[in-house]
CSV table of C-alpha atoms in Angstrom, one decimal:
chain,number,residue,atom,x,y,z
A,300,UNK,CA,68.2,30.3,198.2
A,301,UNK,CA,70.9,29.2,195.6
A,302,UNK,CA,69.9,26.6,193.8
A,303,UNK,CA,72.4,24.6,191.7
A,304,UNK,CA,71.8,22.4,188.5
A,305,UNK,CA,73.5,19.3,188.5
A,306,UNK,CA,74.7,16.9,185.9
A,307,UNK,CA,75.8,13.5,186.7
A,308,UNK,CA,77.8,11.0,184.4
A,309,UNK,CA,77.8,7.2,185.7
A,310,UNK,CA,74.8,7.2,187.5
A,311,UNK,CA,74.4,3.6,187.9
A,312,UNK,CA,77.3,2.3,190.2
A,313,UNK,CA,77.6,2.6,193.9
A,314,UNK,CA,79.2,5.9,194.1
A,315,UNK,CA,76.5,7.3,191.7
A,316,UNK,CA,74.2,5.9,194.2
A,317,UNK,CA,75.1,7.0,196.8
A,318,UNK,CA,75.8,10.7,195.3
A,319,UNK,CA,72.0,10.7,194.1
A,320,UNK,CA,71.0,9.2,197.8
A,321,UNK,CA,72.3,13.0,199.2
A,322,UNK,CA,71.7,15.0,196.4
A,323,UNK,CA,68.2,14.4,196.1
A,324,UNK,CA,67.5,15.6,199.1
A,325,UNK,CA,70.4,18.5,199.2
A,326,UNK,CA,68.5,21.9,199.6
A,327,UNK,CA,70.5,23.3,197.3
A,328,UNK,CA,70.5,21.0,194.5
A,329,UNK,CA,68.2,20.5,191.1
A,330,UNK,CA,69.2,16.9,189.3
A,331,UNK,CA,69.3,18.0,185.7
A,332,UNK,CA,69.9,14.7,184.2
A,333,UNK,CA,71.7,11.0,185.1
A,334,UNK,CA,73.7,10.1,182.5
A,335,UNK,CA,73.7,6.6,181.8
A,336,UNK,CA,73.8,4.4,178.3
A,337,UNK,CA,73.3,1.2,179.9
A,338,UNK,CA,69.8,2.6,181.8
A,339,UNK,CA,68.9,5.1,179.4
A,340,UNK,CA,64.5,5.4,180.1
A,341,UNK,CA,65.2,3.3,183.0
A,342,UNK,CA,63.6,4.9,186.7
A,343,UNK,CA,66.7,5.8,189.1
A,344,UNK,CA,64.6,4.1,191.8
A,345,UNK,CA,64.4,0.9,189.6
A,346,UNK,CA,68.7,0.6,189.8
A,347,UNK,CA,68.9,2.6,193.2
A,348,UNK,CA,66.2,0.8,194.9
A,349,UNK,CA,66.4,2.6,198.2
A,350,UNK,CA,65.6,5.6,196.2
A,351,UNK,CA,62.0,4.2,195.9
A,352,UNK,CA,59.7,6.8,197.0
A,353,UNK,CA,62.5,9.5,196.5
A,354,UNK,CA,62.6,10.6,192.8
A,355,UNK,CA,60.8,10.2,189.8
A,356,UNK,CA,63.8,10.8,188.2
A,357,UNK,CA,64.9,8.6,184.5
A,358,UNK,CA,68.2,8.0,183.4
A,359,UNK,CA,68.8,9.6,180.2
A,360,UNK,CA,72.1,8.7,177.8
A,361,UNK,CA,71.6,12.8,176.6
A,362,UNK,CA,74.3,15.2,178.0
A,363,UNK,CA,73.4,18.7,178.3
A,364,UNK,CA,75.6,22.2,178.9
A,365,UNK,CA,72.8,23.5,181.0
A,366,UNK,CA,74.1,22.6,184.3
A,367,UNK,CA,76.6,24.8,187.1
A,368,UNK,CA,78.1,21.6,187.9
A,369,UNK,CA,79.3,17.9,186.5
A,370,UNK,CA,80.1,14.7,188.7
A,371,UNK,CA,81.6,11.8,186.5
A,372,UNK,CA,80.7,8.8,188.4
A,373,UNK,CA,82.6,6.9,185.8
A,374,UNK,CA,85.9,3.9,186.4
A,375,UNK,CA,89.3,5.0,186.7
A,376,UNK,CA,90.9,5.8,183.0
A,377,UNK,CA,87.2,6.6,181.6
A,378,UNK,CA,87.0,10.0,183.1
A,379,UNK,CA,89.6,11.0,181.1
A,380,UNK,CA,88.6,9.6,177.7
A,381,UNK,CA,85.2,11.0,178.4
A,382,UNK,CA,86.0,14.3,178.7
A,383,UNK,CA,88.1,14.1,175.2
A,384,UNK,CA,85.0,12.6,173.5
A,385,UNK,CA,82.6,15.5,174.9
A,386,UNK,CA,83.5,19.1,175.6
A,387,UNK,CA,81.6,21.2,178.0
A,388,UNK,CA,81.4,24.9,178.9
A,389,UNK,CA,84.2,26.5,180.9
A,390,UNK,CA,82.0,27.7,183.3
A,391,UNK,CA,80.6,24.1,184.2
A,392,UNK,CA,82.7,23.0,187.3
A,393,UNK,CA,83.8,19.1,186.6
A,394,UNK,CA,84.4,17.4,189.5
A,395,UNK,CA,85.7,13.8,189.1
A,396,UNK,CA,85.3,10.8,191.6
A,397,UNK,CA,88.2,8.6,189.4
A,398,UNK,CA,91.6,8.7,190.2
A,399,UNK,CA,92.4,10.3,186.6
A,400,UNK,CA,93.4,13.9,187.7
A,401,UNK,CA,94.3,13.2,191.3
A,402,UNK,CA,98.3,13.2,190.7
A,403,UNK,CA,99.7,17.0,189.9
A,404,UNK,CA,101.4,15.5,186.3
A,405,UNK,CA,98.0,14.2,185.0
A,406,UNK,CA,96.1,17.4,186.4
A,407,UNK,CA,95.2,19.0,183.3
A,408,UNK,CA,93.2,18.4,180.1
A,409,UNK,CA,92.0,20.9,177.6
A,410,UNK,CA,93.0,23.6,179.8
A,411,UNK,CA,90.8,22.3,182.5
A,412,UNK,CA,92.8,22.4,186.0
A,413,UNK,CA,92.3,20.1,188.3
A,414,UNK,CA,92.1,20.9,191.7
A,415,UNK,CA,93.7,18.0,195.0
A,416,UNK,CA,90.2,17.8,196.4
A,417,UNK,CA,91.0,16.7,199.9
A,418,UNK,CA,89.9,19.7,202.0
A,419,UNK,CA,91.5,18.9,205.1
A,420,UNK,CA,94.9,19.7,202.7
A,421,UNK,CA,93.1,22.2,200.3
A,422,UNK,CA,90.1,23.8,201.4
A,423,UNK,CA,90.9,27.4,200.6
A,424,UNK,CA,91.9,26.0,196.7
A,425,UNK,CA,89.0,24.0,196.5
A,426,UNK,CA,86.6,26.9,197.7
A,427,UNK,CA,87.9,28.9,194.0
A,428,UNK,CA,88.7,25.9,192.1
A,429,UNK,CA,87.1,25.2,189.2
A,430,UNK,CA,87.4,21.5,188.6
A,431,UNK,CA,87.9,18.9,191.4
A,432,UNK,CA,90.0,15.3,191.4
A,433,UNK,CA,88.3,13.8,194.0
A,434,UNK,CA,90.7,11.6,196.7
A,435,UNK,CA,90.4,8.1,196.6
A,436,UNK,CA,89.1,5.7,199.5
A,437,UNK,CA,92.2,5.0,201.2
A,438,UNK,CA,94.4,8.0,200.5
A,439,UNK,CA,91.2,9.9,202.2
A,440,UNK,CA,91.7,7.6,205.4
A,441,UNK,CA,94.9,7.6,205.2
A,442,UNK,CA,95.9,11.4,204.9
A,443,UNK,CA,93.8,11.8,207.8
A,444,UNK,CA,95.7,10.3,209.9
A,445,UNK,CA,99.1,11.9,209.1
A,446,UNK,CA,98.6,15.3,207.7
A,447,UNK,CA,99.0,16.7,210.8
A,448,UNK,CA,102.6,14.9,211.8
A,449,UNK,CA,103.4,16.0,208.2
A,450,UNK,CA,102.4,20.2,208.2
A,451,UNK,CA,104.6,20.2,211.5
A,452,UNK,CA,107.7,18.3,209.9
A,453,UNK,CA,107.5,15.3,211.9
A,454,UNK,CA,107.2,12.2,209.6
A,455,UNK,CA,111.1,11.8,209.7
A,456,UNK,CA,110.3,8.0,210.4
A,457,UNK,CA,108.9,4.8,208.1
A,458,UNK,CA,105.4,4.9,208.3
A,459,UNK,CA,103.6,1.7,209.1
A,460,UNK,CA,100.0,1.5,208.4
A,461,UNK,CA,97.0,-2.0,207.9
A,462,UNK,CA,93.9,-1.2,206.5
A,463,UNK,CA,90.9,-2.9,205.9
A,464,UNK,CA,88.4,-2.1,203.3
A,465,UNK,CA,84.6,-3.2,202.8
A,466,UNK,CA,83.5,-4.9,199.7
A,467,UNK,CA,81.8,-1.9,197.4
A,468,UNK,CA,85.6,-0.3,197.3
A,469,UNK,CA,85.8,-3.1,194.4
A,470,UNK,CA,82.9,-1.6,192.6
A,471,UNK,CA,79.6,-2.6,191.7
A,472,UNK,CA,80.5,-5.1,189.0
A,473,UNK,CA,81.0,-8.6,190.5
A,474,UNK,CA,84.2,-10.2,190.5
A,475,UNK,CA,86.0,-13.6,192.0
A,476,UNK,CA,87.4,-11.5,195.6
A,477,UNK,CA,83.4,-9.6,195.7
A,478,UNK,CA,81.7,-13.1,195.4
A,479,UNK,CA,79.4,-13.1,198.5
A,480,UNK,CA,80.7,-17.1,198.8
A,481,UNK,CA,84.6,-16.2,198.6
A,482,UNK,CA,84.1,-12.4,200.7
A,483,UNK,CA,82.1,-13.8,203.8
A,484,UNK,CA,84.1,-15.1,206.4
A,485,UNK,CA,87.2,-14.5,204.7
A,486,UNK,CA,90.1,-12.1,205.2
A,487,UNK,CA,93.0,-11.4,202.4
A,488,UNK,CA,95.8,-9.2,201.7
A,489,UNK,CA,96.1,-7.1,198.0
A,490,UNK,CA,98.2,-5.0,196.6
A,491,UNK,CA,100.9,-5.0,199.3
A,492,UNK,CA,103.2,-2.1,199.2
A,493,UNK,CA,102.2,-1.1,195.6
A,494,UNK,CA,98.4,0.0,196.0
A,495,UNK,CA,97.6,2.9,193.4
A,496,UNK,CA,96.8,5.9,196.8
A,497,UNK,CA,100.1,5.5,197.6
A,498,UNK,CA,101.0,8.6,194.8
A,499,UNK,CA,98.7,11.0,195.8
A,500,UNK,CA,99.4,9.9,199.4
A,501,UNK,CA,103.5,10.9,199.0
A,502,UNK,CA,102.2,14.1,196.8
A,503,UNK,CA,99.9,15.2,199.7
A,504,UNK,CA,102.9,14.4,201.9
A,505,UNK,CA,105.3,16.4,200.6
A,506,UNK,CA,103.4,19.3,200.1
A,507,UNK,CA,103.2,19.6,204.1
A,508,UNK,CA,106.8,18.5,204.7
A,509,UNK,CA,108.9,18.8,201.3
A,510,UNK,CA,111.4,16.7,203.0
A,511,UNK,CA,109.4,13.6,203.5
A,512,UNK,CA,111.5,11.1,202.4
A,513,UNK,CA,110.7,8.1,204.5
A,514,UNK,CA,108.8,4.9,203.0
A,515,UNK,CA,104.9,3.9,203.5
A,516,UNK,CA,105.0,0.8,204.1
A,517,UNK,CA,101.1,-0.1,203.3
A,518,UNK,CA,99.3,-3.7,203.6
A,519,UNK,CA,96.0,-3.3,202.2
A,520,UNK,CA,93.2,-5.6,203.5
A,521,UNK,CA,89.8,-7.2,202.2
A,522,UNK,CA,87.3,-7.2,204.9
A,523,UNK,CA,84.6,-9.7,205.1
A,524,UNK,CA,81.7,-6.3,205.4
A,525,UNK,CA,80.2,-3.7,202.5
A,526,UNK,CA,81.4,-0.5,203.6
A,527,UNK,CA,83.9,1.4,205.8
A,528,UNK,CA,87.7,1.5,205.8
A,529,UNK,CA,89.7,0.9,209.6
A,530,UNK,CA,93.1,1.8,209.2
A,531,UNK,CA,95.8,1.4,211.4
A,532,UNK,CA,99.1,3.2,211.3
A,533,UNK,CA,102.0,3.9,213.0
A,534,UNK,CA,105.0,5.8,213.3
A,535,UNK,CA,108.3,6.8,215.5
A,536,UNK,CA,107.2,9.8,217.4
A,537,UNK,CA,108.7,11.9,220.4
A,538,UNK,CA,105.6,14.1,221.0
A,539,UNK,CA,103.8,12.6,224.4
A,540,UNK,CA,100.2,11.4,223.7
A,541,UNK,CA,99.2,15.2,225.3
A,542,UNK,CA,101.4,16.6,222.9
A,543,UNK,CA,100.3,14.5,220.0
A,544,UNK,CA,96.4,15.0,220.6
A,545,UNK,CA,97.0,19.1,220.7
A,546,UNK,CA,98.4,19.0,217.6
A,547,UNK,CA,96.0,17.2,216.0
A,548,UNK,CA,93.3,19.1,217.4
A,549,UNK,CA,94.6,22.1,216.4
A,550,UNK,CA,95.0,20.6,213.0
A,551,UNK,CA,91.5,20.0,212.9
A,552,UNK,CA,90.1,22.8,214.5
A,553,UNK,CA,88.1,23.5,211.7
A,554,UNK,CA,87.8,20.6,210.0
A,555,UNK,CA,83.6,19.8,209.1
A,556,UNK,CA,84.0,16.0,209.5
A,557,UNK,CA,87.0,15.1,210.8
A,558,UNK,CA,87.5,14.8,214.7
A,559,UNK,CA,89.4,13.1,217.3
A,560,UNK,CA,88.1,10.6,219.8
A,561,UNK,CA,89.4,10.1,223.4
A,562,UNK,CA,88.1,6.5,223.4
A,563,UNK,CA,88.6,4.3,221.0
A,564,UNK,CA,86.7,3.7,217.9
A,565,UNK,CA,85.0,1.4,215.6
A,566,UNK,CA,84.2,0.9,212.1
A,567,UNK,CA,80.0,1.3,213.0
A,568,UNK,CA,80.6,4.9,214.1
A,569,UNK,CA,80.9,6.0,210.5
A,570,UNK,CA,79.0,3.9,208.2
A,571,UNK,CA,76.4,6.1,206.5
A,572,UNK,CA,78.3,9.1,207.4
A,573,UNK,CA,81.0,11.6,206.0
A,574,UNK,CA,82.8,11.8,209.0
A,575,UNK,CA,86.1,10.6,209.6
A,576,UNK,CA,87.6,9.3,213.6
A,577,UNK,CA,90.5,9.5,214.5
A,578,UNK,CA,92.3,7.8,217.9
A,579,UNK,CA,95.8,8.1,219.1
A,580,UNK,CA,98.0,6.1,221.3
A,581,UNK,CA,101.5,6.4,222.5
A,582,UNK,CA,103.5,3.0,223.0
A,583,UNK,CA,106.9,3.7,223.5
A,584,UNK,CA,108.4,5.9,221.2
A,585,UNK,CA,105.5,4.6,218.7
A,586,UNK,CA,102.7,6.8,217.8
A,587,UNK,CA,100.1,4.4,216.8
A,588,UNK,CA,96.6,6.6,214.6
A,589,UNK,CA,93.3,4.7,214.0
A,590,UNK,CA,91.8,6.2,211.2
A,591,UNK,CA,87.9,5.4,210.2
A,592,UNK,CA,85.9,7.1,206.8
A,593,UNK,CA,83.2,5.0,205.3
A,594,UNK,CA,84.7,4.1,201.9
A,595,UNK,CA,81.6,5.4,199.7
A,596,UNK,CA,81.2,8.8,201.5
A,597,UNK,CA,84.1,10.5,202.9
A,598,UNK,CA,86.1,8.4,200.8
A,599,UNK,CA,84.0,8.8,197.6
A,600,UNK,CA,80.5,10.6,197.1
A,601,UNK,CA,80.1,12.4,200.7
A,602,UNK,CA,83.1,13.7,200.0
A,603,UNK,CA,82.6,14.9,196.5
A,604,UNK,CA,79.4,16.9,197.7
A,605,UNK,CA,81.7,18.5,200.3
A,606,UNK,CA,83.8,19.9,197.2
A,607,UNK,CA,81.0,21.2,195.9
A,608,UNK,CA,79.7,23.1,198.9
A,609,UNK,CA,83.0,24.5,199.5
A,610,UNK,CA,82.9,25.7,195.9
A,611,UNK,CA,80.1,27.0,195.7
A,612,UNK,CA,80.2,28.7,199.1
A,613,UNK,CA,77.6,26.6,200.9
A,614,UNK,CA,77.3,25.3,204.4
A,615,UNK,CA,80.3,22.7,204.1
A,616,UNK,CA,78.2,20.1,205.8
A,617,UNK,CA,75.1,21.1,203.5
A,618,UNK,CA,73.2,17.7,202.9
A,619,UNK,CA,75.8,15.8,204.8
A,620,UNK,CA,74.0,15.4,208.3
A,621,UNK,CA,73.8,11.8,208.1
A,622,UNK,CA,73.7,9.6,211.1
A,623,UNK,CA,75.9,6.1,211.3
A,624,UNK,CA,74.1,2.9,210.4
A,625,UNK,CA,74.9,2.2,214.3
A,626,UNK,CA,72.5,-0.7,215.7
């Protein structure tokens, strides 16, 4: 059985968390080290404490070359300055969960390629590729629900779309709109029309339809819960409901975690999981697509170990058979 070595950078947030919650129980995985200044000596189990019982594993704040494979766990604009302060071998795959290589004109660094790793856009890319930009949270949920409008040339309309996020897409260190005592029971709009997906969104876009020229029009939403991301969006469309639901089916007829539900869904179905719903309606000449990911694995960590299958020519859903936090 292959057995890869893995290094991780940024072990102590939530996506490094949740990364080590699959990972130490991949089949194909060895943890070579956690790499973390703030926890260096610390036990993973005393940060992670649902890893109690799972590893005996330390953090360390030593990096080594001895690894196949490198997830930086790390915030946005640090992946980049981490990888100028500390060179590793070219045959170390990188795969980053920031948004710092996500957008084709920032894609490089030190001759390092990064690689669009959505793969519902890019699998066969991803399966050679030898460094991976990992999707954010809401491009993730968002994509999903109109790559396949976009590969047969039909976003010729605005698209509409309101999504709600849980509280850990903020990040594990507090702030005023993560408070427990401002969050619960509250609801609030950010970043309205200006959120930071909506580049690798329009790139992903425009790849399937080069003549995409419409707007997004996208209202971002704080939900009062930890995890998940519901989004609703909508668009002019004169493909019946029939029509519609073939062509995303076909879409995703090999897709590992994406499918499309007859009924429809809610955010429970995917919490804990990689998966990502999808429901469509017809009203009018409206096609309205519910799109559901949990925000931490198929919009973060979940997915990142899916890269990694794919490139290292694993079972996709390898250490990925998680069932939703349902009751």
């Amino acid at each position: 059985m292959i057995k890869i070595k893995v290094g991780i950078v940024g072990g102590a947030g939530y996506t490094g968390g949740e990364l080590l919650r699959i990972l130490v129980n991949h089949p194909n995985v060895d943890i070579a080290y956690v790499h973390s200044n703030s926890n260096a000596g610390n036990l993973i189990s005393d940060v992670h404490t649902d890893l109690l019982g799972d590893t005996e594993l330390q953090f360390t704040n030593q990096l080594s070359q001895d690894i196949d494979v490198l997830f930086l766990c790390v915030g946005h604009g640090d992946a980049r300055k981490f990888l100028e302060a500390n060179k590793f071998d070219a045959h170390i795959k990188i795969i980053d969960l920031s948004q710092d290589f996500r957008l084709k004109a920032k894609s490089t660094i030190d001759g390092r390629q990064f690689t669009y790793g959505l793969p519902e856009l890019n699998k066969e890319q991803i399966k050679s590729a030898s460094n991976i930009a990992n999707p954010g949270c809401f491009a993730t949920c968002l994509q999903l629900a109109v790559l396949p409008l976009a590969k047969a040339g039909l976003l010729k309309a605005d698209v509409h779309i309101s999504a709600t996020t849980g509280s850990t897409g903020a990040g594990q260190k507090p702030g005023p709109t993560s408070h427990f005592s401002w969050r619960n029971n509250n609801l609030s709009v950010y970043k309205a029309f200006e959120h930071q997906h909506l580049n690798e969104i329009g790139e992903s876009l425009l790849q399937l339809q080069n003549n995409f020229s419409a707007d997004i029009n996208f209202i971002p939403y704080r939900g009062a819960f930890p995890r998940g991301i519901i989004a609703s969006v909508y668009t002019e469309c004169d493909l019946s409901l029939e029509e519609a639901e073939e062509l995303y089916a076909t879409y995703y007829a090999d897709a590992a975690f994406t499918h499309l539900s007859k009924a429809n869904i809610d955010l429970k179905q995917v919490v804990n999981t990689n998966k990502c719903l999808l429901h469509l309606e017809k009203h009018g000449n409206k096609l309205m697509i519910l799109s559901i990911t949990d925000n931490l694995l198929k919009g973060a960590s979940g997915q990142a170990v899916q890269n990694m299958n794919l490139m290292f020519g694993l079972d996709e859903k390898a250490g990925l058979r998680l069932k939703a936090s349902f009751f």
